[in-house]
């Protein structure tokens, strides 16, 4: 397999932009990433467009990638819309990586773009709630929140029983994420929070409070992937190498099976990259709800089973610690426009490795890992990617 | 790029199966293809699931692949839902091919599955009508037919002006397709038609009559792709080689630009395969409406510009002719469950090359070509694949 590099990366601000179209968000992200790479749209050999909501919210059930990208000069290249719930963006990255690795393209573009704000909030919730088997579980739960947060709440309760973690620990995750997000000009929420504020916010699904849950928002992110030859042609001064790009679907058929898809994917990714968790300098992970971060510490091998709270309290995962997690603010503070999130994580890590992150820069970062999960099936994450980037 | 082979192929019957779920259709196709390849689901390293309607019709906007395939034993492998309107199935094939070529999988599965029949027909039409920019053109036209057929009708009228083709010529295409479909036990319509019947059926959008338009239906198809090593391990006696797998999006920005995406994709595919149109023994093409077949004759180089009607009348594209087109019955007679069509074409061609097509067998076929188009953007097909298979 050929080596693949990130030659350009760009993320739009995330937030509630009622009057900005998906097309405009996608255009900003692709224009930005191509400019960053010094590449023209006519040089792109494959485009993967990650999006989940355009069917539900805009009735654009088909060719959403072509429609969203029609102003970008990219028509002509093969454009494929890909979907894996909240992991749609990193799935697009995974396939762009494969296209360059396979030699079907010298330059490939991964785009994640999502417009979630809608005059009819129930439509937005229906998108989140279709991250599981709709026929079996239904698509909505009455409209006070996404039914999908009940899945996260159940996982959180099992984690509390197993490890002794408390709601305060979950609140600390939100506090850390918002502290980081305050340093990220593209974050949706940039005000620091206190543990008390998190705990006192409205209960969404016990033990989750509103400020432990990622917000609804809009945004887009894109990355240009390139072969070594293309990199030389583009004259990229500052490339980042893809050390591993792993995608898995859920394997657990019962909730109490021990090994999860993220843990298996992480093991595969470390093998592929020839490194271990101790070699990772900075991580972006999928904290759609705050407890997820503690669970993923274990799945990535950053903490032993039961050791996640201790890792958090040690400060190791805070900025300035051994392995900062979610320096961007994560889903909780940077925001979570579903299909955009996976690409946004990888833009953040690319910029961390290039030393472009200003006040939230992880000094000297050489190896970066992203974990992005989506959907729920048979007691496990329906899709998870682990991507490792390096200098 | 590594060589890639089709090791197994299966298509379900196509038709209106109101009581059969997408999940059941997908299971039948994947079980069938894996059995044909002699492979177990645990051997599959990547799955691409082509579907367009599950969001609109079942509210399964997210992880439709995992949900549809949850009974197949395939969870664990990376499953990605891919969408390119009526070319979704062949897009899945294209990406499965890339995964094996890149070495990210030794065995990959392409699935196209679609359930279009629904108690509320307007929902089904909305799926077809989202094959263009919905924001600009709207999603429906009143419910008597898919608004998308107006696009085909416009194309047909321009073709008539340019070449002198008549409605009778279009009717002859339908007659030929239904003659072939009558020999295909999986076809949705298996009764031969006369030119008079086609012309006298209800006008959908002038010059298109109902029997010149592909029907609404349900079905699924799947193909197992494998590397040479995997093929040996499986002991496949009867493999088919992928000579080219090309995907493009529309490039024409105005309807009167001369070169279309299908023509460009065909040129790329012939280059990749090292052959020309004269080497092709059998073709499946995207006759969503009958005039398309005549247009695609030109785009594939089977006829000179303006020579398509003559080619049809010569019998060259009928069974027994030089290069039979749509021996399966094509979209018009075999049926057109949107996301399934691209895979169904490739199952037909695989079986043609393996000599398994009974009464519609093209004797001695060594090289087969499929053209599958989807959606409409800026005056061109939004996505088109050209796939060439060979023995």
XYZ file of C-alpha atoms in Angstrom, chain A residues 151-160 162-163 165 170 173 252 260 262-263 285-286 289-306 308-309 371 376 381:
44
model
C -28.304 4.900 24.562
C -25.443 7.014 25.885
C -27.129 7.279 29.297
C -27.412 3.488 29.533
C -23.742 3.100 28.640
C -22.856 5.747 31.241
C -24.802 3.949 33.970
C -23.064 0.652 33.223
C -19.706 2.423 33.276
C -20.501 3.986 36.687
C -18.264 -1.021 36.790
C -15.739 1.685 37.686
C -17.214 6.911 38.170
C -18.512 13.345 33.737
C -14.899 16.123 31.187
C -20.706 -7.157 20.025
C -15.892 -3.330 21.701
C -13.417 0.880 19.122
C -10.998 -1.277 21.146
C -12.169 11.515 20.465
C -15.888 11.170 20.081
C -21.748 12.713 25.644
C -19.147 13.347 28.329
C -18.916 9.776 29.738
C -17.753 8.557 26.335
C -14.382 10.194 26.829
C -13.703 8.113 29.949
C -14.824 4.929 28.206
C -12.665 5.634 25.177
C -9.596 6.198 27.392
C -9.857 2.479 28.161
C -10.665 1.443 24.597
C -7.586 3.256 23.292
C -5.377 1.806 26.015
C -4.635 5.232 27.487
C -5.952 3.891 30.806
C -6.252 0.391 32.236
C -9.818 -0.868 32.756
C -11.213 1.136 35.649
C -9.995 6.383 33.408
C -11.114 8.653 36.232
C -11.461 8.181 17.345
C -25.476 1.862 17.576
C -20.914 1.249 17.994
